XYZ file of C-alpha atoms in Angstrom:
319
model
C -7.684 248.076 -135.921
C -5.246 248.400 -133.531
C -3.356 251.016 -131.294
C 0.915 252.047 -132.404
C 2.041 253.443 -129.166
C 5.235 255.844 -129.340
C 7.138 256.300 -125.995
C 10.052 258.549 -125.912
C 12.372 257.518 -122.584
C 15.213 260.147 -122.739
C 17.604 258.706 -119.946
C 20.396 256.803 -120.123
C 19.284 252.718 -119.236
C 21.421 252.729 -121.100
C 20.849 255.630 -123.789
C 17.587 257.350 -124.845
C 15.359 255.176 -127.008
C 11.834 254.976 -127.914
C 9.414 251.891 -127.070
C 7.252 250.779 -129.875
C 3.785 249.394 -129.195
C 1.252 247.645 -131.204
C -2.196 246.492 -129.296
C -4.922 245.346 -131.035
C -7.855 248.037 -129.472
C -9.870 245.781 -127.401
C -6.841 245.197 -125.477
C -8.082 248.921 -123.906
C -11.222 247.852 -123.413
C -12.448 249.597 -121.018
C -15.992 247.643 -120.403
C -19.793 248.947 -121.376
C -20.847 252.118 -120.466
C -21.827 252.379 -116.970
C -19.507 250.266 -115.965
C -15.667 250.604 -113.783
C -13.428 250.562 -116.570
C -10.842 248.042 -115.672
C -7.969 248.248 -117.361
C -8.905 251.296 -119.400
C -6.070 253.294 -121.154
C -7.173 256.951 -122.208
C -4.717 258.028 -125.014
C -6.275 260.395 -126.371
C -7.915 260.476 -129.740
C -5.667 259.342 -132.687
C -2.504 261.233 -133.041
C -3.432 263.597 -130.136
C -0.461 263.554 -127.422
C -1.702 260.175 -124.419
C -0.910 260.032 -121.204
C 2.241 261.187 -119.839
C 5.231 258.192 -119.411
C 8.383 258.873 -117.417
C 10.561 260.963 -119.670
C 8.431 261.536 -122.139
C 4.608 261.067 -123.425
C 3.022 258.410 -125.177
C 1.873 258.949 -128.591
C -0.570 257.281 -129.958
C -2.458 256.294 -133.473
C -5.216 253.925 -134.474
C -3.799 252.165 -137.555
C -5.239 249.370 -139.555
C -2.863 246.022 -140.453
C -3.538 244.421 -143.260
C -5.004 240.998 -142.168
C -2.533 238.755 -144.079
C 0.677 240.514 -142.387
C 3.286 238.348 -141.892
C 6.657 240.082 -141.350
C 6.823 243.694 -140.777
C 9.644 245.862 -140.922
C 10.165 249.309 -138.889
C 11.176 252.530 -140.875
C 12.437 255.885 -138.554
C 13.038 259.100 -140.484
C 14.750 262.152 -138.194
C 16.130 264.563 -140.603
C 17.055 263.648 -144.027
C 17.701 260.030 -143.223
C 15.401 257.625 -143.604
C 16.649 253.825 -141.629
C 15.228 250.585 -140.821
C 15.036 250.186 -137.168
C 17.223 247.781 -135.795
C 16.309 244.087 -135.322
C 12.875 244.636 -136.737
C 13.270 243.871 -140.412
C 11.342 241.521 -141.469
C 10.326 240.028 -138.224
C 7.436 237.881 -137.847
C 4.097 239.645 -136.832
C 1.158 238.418 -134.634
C -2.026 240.034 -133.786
C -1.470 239.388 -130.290
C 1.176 242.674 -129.935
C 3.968 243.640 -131.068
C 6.699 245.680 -129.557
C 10.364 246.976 -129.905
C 13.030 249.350 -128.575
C 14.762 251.862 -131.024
C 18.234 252.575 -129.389
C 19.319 255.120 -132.271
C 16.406 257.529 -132.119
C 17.973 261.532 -132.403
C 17.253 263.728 -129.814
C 15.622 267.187 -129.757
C 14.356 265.888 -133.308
C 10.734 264.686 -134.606
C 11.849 260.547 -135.457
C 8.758 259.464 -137.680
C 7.674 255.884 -137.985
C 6.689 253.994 -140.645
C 5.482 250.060 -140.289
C 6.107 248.203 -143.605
C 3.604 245.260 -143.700
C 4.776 242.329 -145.666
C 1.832 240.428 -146.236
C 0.905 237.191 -147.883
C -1.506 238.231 -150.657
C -0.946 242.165 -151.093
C 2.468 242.537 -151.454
C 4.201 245.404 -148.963
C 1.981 247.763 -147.514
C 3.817 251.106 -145.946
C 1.638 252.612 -142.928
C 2.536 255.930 -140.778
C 2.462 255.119 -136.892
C 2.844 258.518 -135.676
C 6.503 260.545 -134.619
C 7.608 261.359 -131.283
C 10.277 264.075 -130.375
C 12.959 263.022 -127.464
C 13.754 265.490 -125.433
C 16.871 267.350 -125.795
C 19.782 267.259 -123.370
C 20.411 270.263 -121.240
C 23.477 271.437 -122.631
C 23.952 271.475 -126.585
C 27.428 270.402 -126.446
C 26.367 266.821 -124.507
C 27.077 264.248 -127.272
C 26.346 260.337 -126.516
C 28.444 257.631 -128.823
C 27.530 254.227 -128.229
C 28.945 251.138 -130.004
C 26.521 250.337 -132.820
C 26.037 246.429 -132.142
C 25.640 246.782 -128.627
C 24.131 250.085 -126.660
C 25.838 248.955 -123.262
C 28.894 250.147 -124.576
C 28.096 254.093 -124.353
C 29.928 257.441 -123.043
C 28.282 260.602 -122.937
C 31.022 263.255 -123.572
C 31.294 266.854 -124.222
C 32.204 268.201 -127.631
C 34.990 270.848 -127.399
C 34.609 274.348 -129.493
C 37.252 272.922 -131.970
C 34.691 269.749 -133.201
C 33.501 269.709 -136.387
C 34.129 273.294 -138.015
C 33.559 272.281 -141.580
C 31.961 268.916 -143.344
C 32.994 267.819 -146.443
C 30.355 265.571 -148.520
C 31.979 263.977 -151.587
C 30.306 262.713 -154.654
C 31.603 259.427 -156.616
C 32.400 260.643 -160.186
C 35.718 261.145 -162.760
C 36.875 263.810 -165.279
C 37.583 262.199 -168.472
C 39.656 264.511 -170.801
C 38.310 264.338 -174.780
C 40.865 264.516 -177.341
C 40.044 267.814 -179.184
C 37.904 269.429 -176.712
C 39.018 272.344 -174.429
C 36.613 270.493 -171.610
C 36.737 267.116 -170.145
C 32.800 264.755 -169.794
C 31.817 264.501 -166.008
C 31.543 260.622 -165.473
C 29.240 259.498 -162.891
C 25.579 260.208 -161.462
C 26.391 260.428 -157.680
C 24.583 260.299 -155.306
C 26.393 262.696 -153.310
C 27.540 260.990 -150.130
C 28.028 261.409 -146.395
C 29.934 262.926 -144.448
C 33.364 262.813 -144.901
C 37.320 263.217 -143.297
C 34.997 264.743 -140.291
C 37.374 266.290 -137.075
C 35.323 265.050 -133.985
C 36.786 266.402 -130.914
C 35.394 265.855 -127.159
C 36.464 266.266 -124.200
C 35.469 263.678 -121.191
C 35.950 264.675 -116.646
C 37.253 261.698 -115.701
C 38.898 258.220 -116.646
C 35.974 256.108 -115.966
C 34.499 257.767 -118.999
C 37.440 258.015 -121.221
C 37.831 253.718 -119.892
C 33.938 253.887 -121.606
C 35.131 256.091 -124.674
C 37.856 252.788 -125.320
C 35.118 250.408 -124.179
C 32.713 251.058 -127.260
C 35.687 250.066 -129.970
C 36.677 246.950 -127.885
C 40.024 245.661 -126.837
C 42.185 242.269 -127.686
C 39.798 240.423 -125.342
C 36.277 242.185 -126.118
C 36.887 242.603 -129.503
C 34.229 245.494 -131.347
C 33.187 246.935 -134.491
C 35.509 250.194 -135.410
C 32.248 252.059 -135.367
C 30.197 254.421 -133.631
C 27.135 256.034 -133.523
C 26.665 259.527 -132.792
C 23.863 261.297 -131.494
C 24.912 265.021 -131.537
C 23.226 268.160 -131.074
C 25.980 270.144 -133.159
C 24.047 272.261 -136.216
C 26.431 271.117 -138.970
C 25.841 267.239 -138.081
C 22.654 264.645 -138.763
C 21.284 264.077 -135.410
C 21.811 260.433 -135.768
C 24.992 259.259 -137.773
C 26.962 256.384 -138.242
C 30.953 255.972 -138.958
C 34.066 254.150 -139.114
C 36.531 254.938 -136.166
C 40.113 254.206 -137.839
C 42.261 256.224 -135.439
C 41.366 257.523 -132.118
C 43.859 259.854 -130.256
C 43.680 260.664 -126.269
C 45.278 263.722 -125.833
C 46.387 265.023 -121.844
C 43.993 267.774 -120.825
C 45.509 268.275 -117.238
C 46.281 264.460 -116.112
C 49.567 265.708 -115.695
C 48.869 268.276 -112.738
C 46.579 265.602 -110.795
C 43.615 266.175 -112.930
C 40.859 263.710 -114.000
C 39.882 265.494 -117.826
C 41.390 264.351 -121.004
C 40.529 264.580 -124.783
C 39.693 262.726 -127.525
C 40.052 263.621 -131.747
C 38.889 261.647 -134.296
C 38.662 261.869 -138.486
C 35.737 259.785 -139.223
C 33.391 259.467 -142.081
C 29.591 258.533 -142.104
C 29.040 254.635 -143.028
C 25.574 253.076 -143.643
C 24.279 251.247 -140.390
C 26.195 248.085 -139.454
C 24.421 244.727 -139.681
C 21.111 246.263 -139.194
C 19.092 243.140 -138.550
C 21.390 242.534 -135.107
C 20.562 243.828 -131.597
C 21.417 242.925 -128.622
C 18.028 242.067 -126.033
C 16.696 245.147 -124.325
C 14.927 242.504 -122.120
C 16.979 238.930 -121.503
C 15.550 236.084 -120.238
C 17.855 236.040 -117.003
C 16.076 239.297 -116.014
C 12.566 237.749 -116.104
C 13.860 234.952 -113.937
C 15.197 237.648 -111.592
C 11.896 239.615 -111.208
C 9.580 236.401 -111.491
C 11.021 233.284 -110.744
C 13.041 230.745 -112.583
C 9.958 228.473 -114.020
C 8.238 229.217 -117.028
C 4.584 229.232 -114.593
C 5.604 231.847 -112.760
C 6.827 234.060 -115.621
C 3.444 233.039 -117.495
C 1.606 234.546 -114.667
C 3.222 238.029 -114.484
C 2.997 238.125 -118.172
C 0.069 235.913 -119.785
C 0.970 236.688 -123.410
C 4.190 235.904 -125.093
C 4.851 239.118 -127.092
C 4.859 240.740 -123.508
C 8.309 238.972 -122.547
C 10.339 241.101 -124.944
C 8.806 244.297 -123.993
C 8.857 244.261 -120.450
C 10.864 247.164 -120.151
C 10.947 248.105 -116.659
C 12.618 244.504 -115.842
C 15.506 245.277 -117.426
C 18.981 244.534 -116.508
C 17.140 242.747 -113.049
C 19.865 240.226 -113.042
């Protein structure tokens, strides 16, 4: 057996996420009874709410892996969208732990996890490792876009009251007229798709965020993906979405009296998630070096197993 931990961490280093654990359960052991119990992790029993974490509590599950996983891959649902979590699709497994950072979870929404085991003798094997709600920003208009292959690249902006006052949702398929018949034969079987020709409008205080709205699309020099993804508490919108950015307009909100605020409007339509297997390190090796030292000792000390290097967390951006 062994122990999914869910982690919701709603600030922005550098946008609201959710850690991923997997432990096997005598990795809590606590000792016999009677006895101090060192390094003892009360969670809870399964699926109750754990210990409070800063920004958010832990949730965790007991789940059993099938003993001939290999590669797993890591499902989120929030909504009516089900997506494979980024850079853990078919990744290789151990026993040992697991762990991984979703940087597109929704917020003020239950994100559900599924573990897909691909094993060696039973095929795939789909298991439930609990959901976790992030908290939702203080004001419902806060909206954070962030470019898709790389989280860094993030503003968090203000929708205006003219964003998004309709959605359109088209679905593929042709009239063909019959020769003889008052009616023409409907052509295709859909599925209907996402959102489409969508006005996003939002407004930002100051140019070092509208510098970050420009950031996240790249320039001649730091060329990026014409993408974004959205997290947005508007009702007509998923709470997680991704699209194409063709055009992007900054319009003058009062730069021209001395003021800081401008504007931006986009059309953009929803686009399956880009290169979903790519992510960019939550943890890099240059910030181990930076909190531990610059041999491979005296990172092995801090962190004895392997599987802990990538989920040190808190060491983050320490270089």
């Amino acid at each position: 057996m062994m122990i999914a931990t869910l982690t919701a961490r709603p600030d922005m280093a550098p946008v609201p996420r959710v850690e991923i654990q997997l432990q096997e359960m005598d990795a809590y052991d606590g000792g016999g009874a009677g006895a101090a119990p060192t390094g003892s992790l009360d969670g809870g029993s399964p699926g109750a709410t754990g210990p409070e974490a800063t920004g958010g509590t832990a949730q965790m599950v007991t789940v059993k892996v099938p003993d001939d996983t290999a590669h797993i891959t890591l499902w989120r649902r929030d909504g009516s969208r089900r997506r494979e979590v980024r850079g853990v699709i078919g990744a290789a497994f151990s026993f040992d732990g697991f762990g991984a950072l979703d940087r597109e979870a929704g917020r003020g929404v239950a994100s559900a996890y599924e573990l897909e085991c691909h094993t060696v003798f039973h095929g795939s094997v789909t298991l439930p490792i609990g959901s976790v709600i992030m908290p939702a920003p203080a004001e419902r208009y806060e909206t954070v876009i962030q470019q898709p292959l790389n989280p860094r690249l993030r503003a968090v902006v203000t929708e205006t009251a003219a964003n998004v006052e309709s959605i359109t949702r088209q679905a593929p398929l042709d009239l063909v007229p019959v020769e003889g018949k008052s009616f023409p034969r409907l052509v295709g079987f859909g599925p209907r798709q996402g959102l489409s020709g969508v006005q996003f409008s939002f407004e930002v205080p100051d140019r070092a965020t509208a510098a970050a709205v420009w950031a996240t699309l790249g320039d001649e020099e730091h060329p990026q993906l014409a993408a974004w993804l959205v997290r947005s508490m508007h009702p007509l919108l998923p709470p997680v979405f991704f699209c194409e950015v063709r055009d992007l307009q900054e319009v003058d909100f009062d730069l021209a009296y001395g003021g800081t605020r401008s504007r931006f409007v986009a059309v953009v339509s929803e686009i399956a998630a880009p290169a979903p297997a790519l992510t960019t390190p939550a943890v890099r090796y240059s910030d181990l070096v930076a909190a531990f030292g610059p041999s491979y000792d005296e990172i092995g000390t801090a962190l004895p197993r392997y599987s802990q290097w990538g989920t040190a967390w808190e060491f983050a951006s320490a270089s």
